[in-house]
Amino acid sequence: MSEAISQPDKPMPLPGADAAPGDATDLFSKFDPLIKQRADLLGAGQEDPFNLVMEQVLSPVTAICNGRETILLGTYNYMGMTFDPDVLEAGKQALRDFGAGTTGSRVLNGTYSGHKEVEAALSEFYGMDHAMVFSTGYQANLGIISTIAGKGDYIVLDIDSHASIWDGCAMGNAEVVPFKHNDIEAMEKRLRRIPEGAGKLVVLEGVYSMLGDIAPLKEMVAVARKHGAMVLVDEAHSMGFIGPNGRGVAEDQGVLDDVDFVIGTFSKSVGTVGGFCVSNHPKFEIMRLVCRPYVFTASLPPSVVATAATSIRKLMQAGEKRAHLWDNSKRLHAGLKGLGFELGTDEPQSAIIAVIMPDLERGAAMWEALLKEGLYVNLARPPATPANMTLLRCSLCAEHSQEQVGQILTMFETAGRKTGII
Amino acid sequence: MDRDDTKNRIDTLIEPFNKKDVAITEDTTFAGDLEWDSLTVMDFVAAIEDEFDIIISMNQQAEIETYGQLIDAVTRLRG
Ligand SMILES: Cc1ncc(COP(=O)(O)O)c(C=O)c1O
């Protein structure tokens, strides 16, 4: 959840330590400005936005946080699968049958039948030939991007890409060329200027999780194709929800067949942990041998892959839940707009609705006021945010009832008036 | 390509980005003297790329610290 962390997704060098020559340098002195900023914020009596403890989780949408019963509006549990009875049962059974963990890499002793089953479920879910499961979505991006784009190749990517995409670029040896967020022309210009004969990979996301806006994938994928680039789309925030079969924004815009690699995660709609890449590339299976973040780490526990497989299969049939989640997203968006809040998108485009705060101080005050009302949202702040905005990011769940969306709006109204934001 | 021509054109391009009116010399640094954030860097790089129809990848940008180094790099990239 890079948004909760006080560093940008795109890596930036930390300021150097200014020790006198000859002094032993404390390697931690580079963190001093951050330590001070945090101490100042907490010294002002603010509840620590990045140290919340969920003492009890009552359901996908409610928990006891810091002693208070709280509606959760800042998780990525979009489809509410975390407490699905079939999912829980599959996990318990696998725990009993296969034990607590695999203690090994996928390419050694860490591939159980459950890992094969979850890959089969993914192939079926996306209608793709190959599926490769990683221990997290972060590692899926890290591994696939750094492995397929090598020295002399070019990666063309959106400047607002997730940290795991940037880190995949940093780990590999390709030339990295960012373009302005969702700007088709800027992307095309860069593709056009790449030297003749160089390999090209375009990296895009379906939903950008800061503002909850979607990419114009139809146009972008066509442009990438025209310039002979391969295309990777991270659909972390759209799986299970966007598109007729929940395959994501590329499916929704009718271009999934032209996407070479889809990256996804089990940590959002699927409701557990893990990451994956699906592809129709005929040589895709070689990735299992050459992709270091796949090889040099232990595989997911049997209970996790069993819950994931069950959840993915249920998501194939989740048309009604998808419709309810869209209703929730539309109601919350319209309601917040009606109350006078400034939102990240003019229309609801995903299950994420970002409320733009005037500055960090008032954003933090509003976040705390909401928590005291009994509502948890995500506070996202500079420099992790686009254009250095402070955002209260709301992510809806298919298990939020109509009534809860109403309660949420009342809480926003009360907290907004208390803090003078509306 | 002609370094002077490159320099003249970049001198014009940088003006709207030099919000603090720093007197720019070949030794001026982008991070230290101009204190640009990553968004400003991206917009400025895009303006140069469009002006000269070139790509300055992030890998190449990482090597460029001063204004003089930028002019050298662009002159080289223009071929
Ligand atoms: C766009 C995007 N890609 C990848 C990831 C990483 O997913 P995981 O939590 O499985 O590591 C995230 C999660 O924060 C994300 O938002």
CSV table of N, CA and C in Angstrom, one decimal, chain A residues 57-145:
chain,number,residue,atom,x,y,z
A,57,VAL,N,-11.6,-7.7,13.7
A,57,VAL,CA,-12.2,-7.5,12.4
A,57,VAL,C,-13.6,-8.2,12.4
A,58,LEU,N,-14.6,-7.4,12.3
A,58,LEU,CA,-16.0,-8.0,12.5
A,58,LEU,C,-16.6,-8.5,11.2
A,59,SER,N,-16.2,-7.9,10.1
A,59,SER,CA,-16.7,-8.3,8.8
A,59,SER,C,-15.8,-7.7,7.7
A,60,PRO,N,-16.0,-7.9,6.4
A,60,PRO,CA,-15.2,-7.2,5.4
A,60,PRO,C,-15.3,-5.7,5.5
A,61,VAL,N,-16.3,-5.2,6.1
A,61,VAL,CA,-16.5,-3.7,6.1
A,61,VAL,C,-16.6,-3.1,7.5
A,62,THR,N,-16.4,-3.8,8.6
A,62,THR,CA,-16.4,-3.2,9.9
A,62,THR,C,-15.3,-3.9,10.8
A,63,ALA,N,-14.7,-3.0,11.7
A,63,ALA,CA,-13.6,-3.5,12.6
A,63,ALA,C,-13.6,-2.7,13.8
A,64,ILE,N,-13.0,-3.2,14.9
A,64,ILE,CA,-12.7,-2.3,16.1
A,64,ILE,C,-11.3,-1.8,15.9
A,65,CYS,N,-11.2,-0.4,15.7
A,65,CYS,CA,-9.9,0.2,15.5
A,65,CYS,C,-9.7,1.2,16.6
A,66,ASN,N,-8.5,1.1,17.3
A,66,ASN,CA,-8.2,1.9,18.4
A,66,ASN,C,-9.4,2.0,19.4
A,67,GLY,N,-10.0,0.9,19.6
A,67,GLY,CA,-11.1,0.8,20.6
A,67,GLY,C,-12.5,1.2,20.1
A,68,ARG,N,-12.6,1.7,18.9
A,68,ARG,CA,-13.9,2.1,18.4
A,68,ARG,C,-14.4,1.2,17.3
A,69,GLU,N,-15.7,1.0,17.2
A,69,GLU,CA,-16.3,0.3,16.1
A,69,GLU,C,-16.3,1.2,14.9
A,70,THR,N,-15.7,0.7,13.8
A,70,THR,CA,-15.4,1.6,12.6
A,70,THR,C,-15.9,0.9,11.3
A,71,ILE,N,-16.5,1.8,10.5
A,71,ILE,CA,-16.8,1.3,9.1
A,71,ILE,C,-15.5,1.4,8.3
A,72,LEU,N,-15.1,0.4,7.6
A,72,LEU,CA,-13.9,0.4,6.8
A,72,LEU,C,-14.2,0.9,5.4
A,73,LEU,N,-13.6,2.0,5.0
A,73,LEU,CA,-13.7,2.6,3.7
A,73,LEU,C,-12.4,2.9,3.1
A,74,GLY,N,-11.4,2.1,3.6
A,74,GLY,CA,-10.0,2.3,3.1
A,74,GLY,C,-9.3,1.0,2.9
A,75,THR,N,-10.0,0.0,2.6
A,75,THR,CA,-9.3,-1.3,2.4
A,75,THR,C,-9.4,-1.6,0.9
A,76,TYR,N,-8.7,-2.6,0.4
A,76,TYR,CA,-8.9,-3.0,-1.0
A,76,TYR,C,-9.7,-4.3,-1.2
A,77,ASN,N,-10.6,-4.5,-0.2
A,77,ASN,CA,-11.4,-5.6,-0.1
A,77,ASN,C,-12.6,-5.4,-1.0
A,78,TYR,N,-12.4,-5.0,-2.3
A,78,TYR,CA,-13.5,-4.6,-3.1
A,78,TYR,C,-14.7,-5.5,-3.2
A,79,MET,N,-14.4,-6.8,-3.3
A,79,MET,CA,-15.5,-7.7,-3.5
A,79,MET,C,-15.9,-8.4,-2.2
A,80,GLY,N,-15.3,-8.0,-1.1
A,80,GLY,CA,-15.7,-8.6,0.2
A,80,GLY,C,-15.5,-10.1,0.4
A,81,MET,N,-14.5,-10.6,-0.2
A,81,MET,CA,-14.3,-12.1,-0.2
A,81,MET,C,-13.6,-12.6,1.1
A,82,THR,N,-13.1,-11.7,2.0
A,82,THR,CA,-12.2,-12.1,3.1
A,82,THR,C,-12.9,-13.0,4.1
A,83,PHE,N,-14.3,-12.9,4.2
A,83,PHE,CA,-15.0,-13.8,5.1
A,83,PHE,C,-16.0,-14.7,4.4
A,84,ASP,N,-15.8,-14.8,3.1
A,84,ASP,CA,-16.7,-15.7,2.3
A,84,ASP,C,-16.6,-17.1,2.9
A,85,PRO,N,-17.8,-17.8,3.3
A,85,PRO,CA,-17.7,-19.1,4.0
A,85,PRO,C,-17.0,-20.1,3.1
A,86,ASP,N,-17.2,-20.2,1.8
A,86,ASP,CA,-16.6,-21.2,1.0
A,86,ASP,C,-15.0,-21.0,0.9
A,87,VAL,N,-14.7,-19.7,0.9
A,87,VAL,CA,-13.2,-19.3,0.8
A,87,VAL,C,-12.6,-19.8,2.1
A,88,LEU,N,-13.2,-19.5,3.3
A,88,LEU,CA,-12.7,-19.8,4.6
A,88,LEU,C,-12.5,-21.4,4.7
A,89,GLU,N,-13.6,-22.1,4.3
A,89,GLU,CA,-13.6,-23.5,4.4
A,89,GLU,C,-12.4,-24.1,3.6
A,90,ALA,N,-12.2,-23.6,2.3
A,90,ALA,CA,-11.1,-24.1,1.5
A,90,ALA,C,-9.8,-23.9,2.2
A,91,GLY,N,-9.6,-22.8,2.8
A,91,GLY,CA,-8.4,-22.5,3.5
A,91,GLY,C,-8.1,-23.4,4.7
A,92,LYS,N,-9.2,-23.6,5.5
A,92,LYS,CA,-9.1,-24.5,6.6
A,92,LYS,C,-8.7,-25.9,6.2
A,93,GLN,N,-9.4,-26.4,5.1
A,93,GLN,CA,-9.1,-27.8,4.6
A,93,GLN,C,-7.7,-27.9,4.2
A,94,ALA,N,-7.2,-26.9,3.4
A,94,ALA,CA,-5.8,-27.0,2.9
A,94,ALA,C,-4.8,-26.9,4.1
A,95,LEU,N,-5.1,-26.1,5.1
A,95,LEU,CA,-4.2,-26.1,6.3
A,95,LEU,C,-4.1,-27.4,6.9
A,96,ARG,N,-5.3,-28.1,7.0
A,96,ARG,CA,-5.3,-29.4,7.6
A,96,ARG,C,-4.5,-30.5,6.7
A,97,ASP,N,-4.8,-30.4,5.4
A,97,ASP,CA,-4.3,-31.4,4.5
A,97,ASP,C,-2.8,-31.2,4.1
A,98,PHE,N,-2.4,-29.9,4.0
A,98,PHE,CA,-1.1,-29.7,3.5
A,98,PHE,C,-0.1,-28.9,4.4
A,99,GLY,N,-0.6,-28.5,5.6
A,99,GLY,CA,0.2,-27.9,6.6
A,99,GLY,C,0.3,-26.4,6.4
A,100,ALA,N,1.1,-25.7,7.3
A,100,ALA,CA,1.0,-24.3,7.4
A,100,ALA,C,1.9,-23.6,6.3
A,101,GLY,N,2.9,-24.2,5.7
A,101,GLY,CA,3.7,-23.6,4.7
A,101,GLY,C,4.4,-24.6,3.9
A,102,THR,N,5.0,-24.1,2.8
A,102,THR,CA,5.7,-25.0,1.9
A,102,THR,C,7.2,-25.1,2.2
A,103,THR,N,7.8,-24.1,2.8
A,103,THR,CA,9.2,-24.0,3.1
A,103,THR,C,10.1,-24.2,1.9
A,104,GLY,N,9.6,-23.7,0.7
A,104,GLY,CA,10.5,-23.8,-0.4
A,104,GLY,C,10.0,-23.0,-1.6
A,105,SER,N,11.0,-22.9,-2.6
A,105,SER,CA,10.7,-22.1,-3.8
A,105,SER,C,9.8,-22.9,-4.7
A,106,ARG,N,9.0,-22.2,-5.6
A,106,ARG,CA,8.2,-22.8,-6.6
A,106,ARG,C,9.0,-23.8,-7.4
A,107,VAL,N,10.2,-23.5,-7.7
A,107,VAL,CA,11.0,-24.4,-8.6
A,107,VAL,C,11.7,-25.5,-7.9
A,108,LEU,N,11.6,-25.6,-6.6
A,108,LEU,CA,12.2,-26.7,-5.9
A,108,LEU,C,11.0,-27.5,-5.2
A,109,ASN,N,10.9,-27.4,-3.9
A,109,ASN,CA,9.9,-28.2,-3.2
A,109,ASN,C,8.6,-27.4,-2.9
A,110,GLY,N,8.4,-26.2,-3.5
A,110,GLY,CA,7.3,-25.4,-3.1
A,110,GLY,C,6.1,-25.4,-4.1
A,111,THR,N,6.0,-26.3,-5.0
A,111,THR,CA,4.8,-26.3,-5.9
A,111,THR,C,4.0,-27.5,-5.4
A,112,TYR,N,2.8,-27.2,-4.8
A,112,TYR,CA,1.9,-28.2,-4.4
A,112,TYR,C,0.7,-28.2,-5.4
A,113,SER,N,-0.2,-29.2,-5.3
A,113,SER,CA,-1.3,-29.2,-6.2
A,113,SER,C,-2.1,-27.9,-6.1
A,114,GLY,N,-2.2,-27.3,-5.0
A,114,GLY,CA,-2.9,-26.0,-4.8
A,114,GLY,C,-2.4,-24.9,-5.7
A,115,HIS,N,-1.0,-24.9,-5.8
A,115,HIS,CA,-0.4,-23.8,-6.7
A,115,HIS,C,-0.8,-24.0,-8.1
A,116,LYS,N,-0.9,-25.3,-8.5
A,116,LYS,CA,-1.3,-25.6,-9.9
A,116,LYS,C,-2.8,-25.2,-10.1
A,117,GLU,N,-3.6,-25.5,-9.0
A,117,GLU,CA,-5.0,-25.2,-9.1
A,117,GLU,C,-5.3,-23.7,-9.2
A,118,VAL,N,-4.6,-22.9,-8.4
A,118,VAL,CA,-4.9,-21.5,-8.5
A,118,VAL,C,-4.4,-20.9,-9.8
A,119,GLU,N,-3.3,-21.5,-10.4
A,119,GLU,CA,-2.9,-21.0,-11.7
A,119,GLU,C,-3.9,-21.4,-12.8
A,120,ALA,N,-4.5,-22.6,-12.6
A,120,ALA,CA,-5.6,-23.0,-13.6
A,120,ALA,C,-6.8,-22.1,-13.4
A,121,ALA,N,-7.1,-21.8,-12.2
A,121,ALA,CA,-8.3,-20.9,-12.0
A,121,ALA,C,-8.0,-19.5,-12.6
A,122,LEU,N,-6.8,-19.0,-12.5
A,122,LEU,CA,-6.5,-17.7,-13.2
A,122,LEU,C,-6.5,-17.8,-14.7
A,123,SER,N,-6.0,-18.9,-15.3
A,123,SER,CA,-6.1,-19.1,-16.7
A,123,SER,C,-7.5,-19.0,-17.2
A,124,GLU,N,-8.4,-19.7,-16.4
A,124,GLU,CA,-9.8,-19.7,-16.8
A,124,GLU,C,-10.4,-18.3,-16.6
A,125,PHE,N,-10.1,-17.7,-15.5
A,125,PHE,CA,-10.7,-16.4,-15.2
A,125,PHE,C,-10.4,-15.4,-16.3
A,126,TYR,N,-9.1,-15.4,-16.8
A,126,TYR,CA,-8.7,-14.4,-17.8
A,126,TYR,C,-8.9,-14.9,-19.3
A,127,GLY,N,-9.1,-16.3,-19.4
A,127,GLY,CA,-9.1,-16.9,-20.7
A,127,GLY,C,-7.8,-16.8,-21.4
A,128,MET,N,-6.7,-17.0,-20.6
A,128,MET,CA,-5.3,-16.9,-21.2
A,128,MET,C,-4.7,-18.3,-21.0
A,129,ASP,N,-3.6,-18.5,-21.8
A,129,ASP,CA,-3.0,-19.8,-21.8
A,129,ASP,C,-2.1,-20.1,-20.6
A,130,HIS,N,-1.4,-19.0,-20.1
A,130,HIS,CA,-0.5,-19.2,-19.0
A,130,HIS,C,-0.8,-18.3,-17.8
A,131,ALA,N,-0.5,-18.9,-16.6
A,131,ALA,CA,-0.6,-18.1,-15.4
A,131,ALA,C,0.5,-18.5,-14.5
A,132,MET,N,1.1,-17.5,-13.9
A,132,MET,CA,2.3,-17.7,-13.1
A,132,MET,C,2.0,-16.9,-11.8
A,133,VAL,N,2.1,-17.7,-10.6
A,133,VAL,CA,1.7,-17.1,-9.3
A,133,VAL,C,3.0,-16.7,-8.6
A,134,PHE,N,3.1,-15.5,-8.1
A,134,PHE,CA,4.2,-15.0,-7.3
A,134,PHE,C,3.7,-14.9,-5.8
A,135,SER,N,4.6,-14.6,-4.9
A,135,SER,CA,4.2,-14.5,-3.5
A,135,SER,C,3.5,-13.2,-3.2
A,136,THR,N,3.8,-12.1,-4.0
A,136,THR,CA,3.0,-10.9,-3.9
A,136,THR,C,2.9,-10.3,-5.3
A,137,GLY,N,2.0,-9.3,-5.4
A,137,GLY,CA,1.8,-8.5,-6.6
A,137,GLY,C,3.1,-7.7,-6.9
A,138,TYR,N,3.6,-7.2,-5.8
A,138,TYR,CA,4.8,-6.4,-5.9
A,138,TYR,C,5.9,-7.2,-6.6
A,139,GLN,N,6.1,-8.4,-6.1
A,139,GLN,CA,7.1,-9.3,-6.7
A,139,GLN,C,6.8,-9.7,-8.2
A,140,ALA,N,5.5,-9.7,-8.5
A,140,ALA,CA,5.1,-10.0,-9.9
A,140,ALA,C,5.6,-8.9,-10.8
A,141,ASN,N,5.3,-7.7,-10.5
A,141,ASN,CA,5.8,-6.5,-11.3
A,141,ASN,C,7.3,-6.5,-11.3
A,142,LEU,N,7.9,-6.6,-10.1
A,142,LEU,CA,9.4,-6.6,-10.0
A,142,LEU,C,10.0,-7.6,-10.9
A,143,GLY,N,9.5,-8.8,-10.9
A,143,GLY,CA,10.1,-10.0,-11.6
A,143,GLY,C,9.8,-9.9,-13.1
A,144,ILE,N,8.6,-9.7,-13.5
A,144,ILE,CA,8.3,-9.7,-14.9
A,144,ILE,C,9.0,-8.5,-15.6
A,145,ILE,N,8.8,-7.3,-15.1
A,145,ILE,CA,9.4,-6.2,-15.8
A,145,ILE,C,10.9,-6.2,-15.9
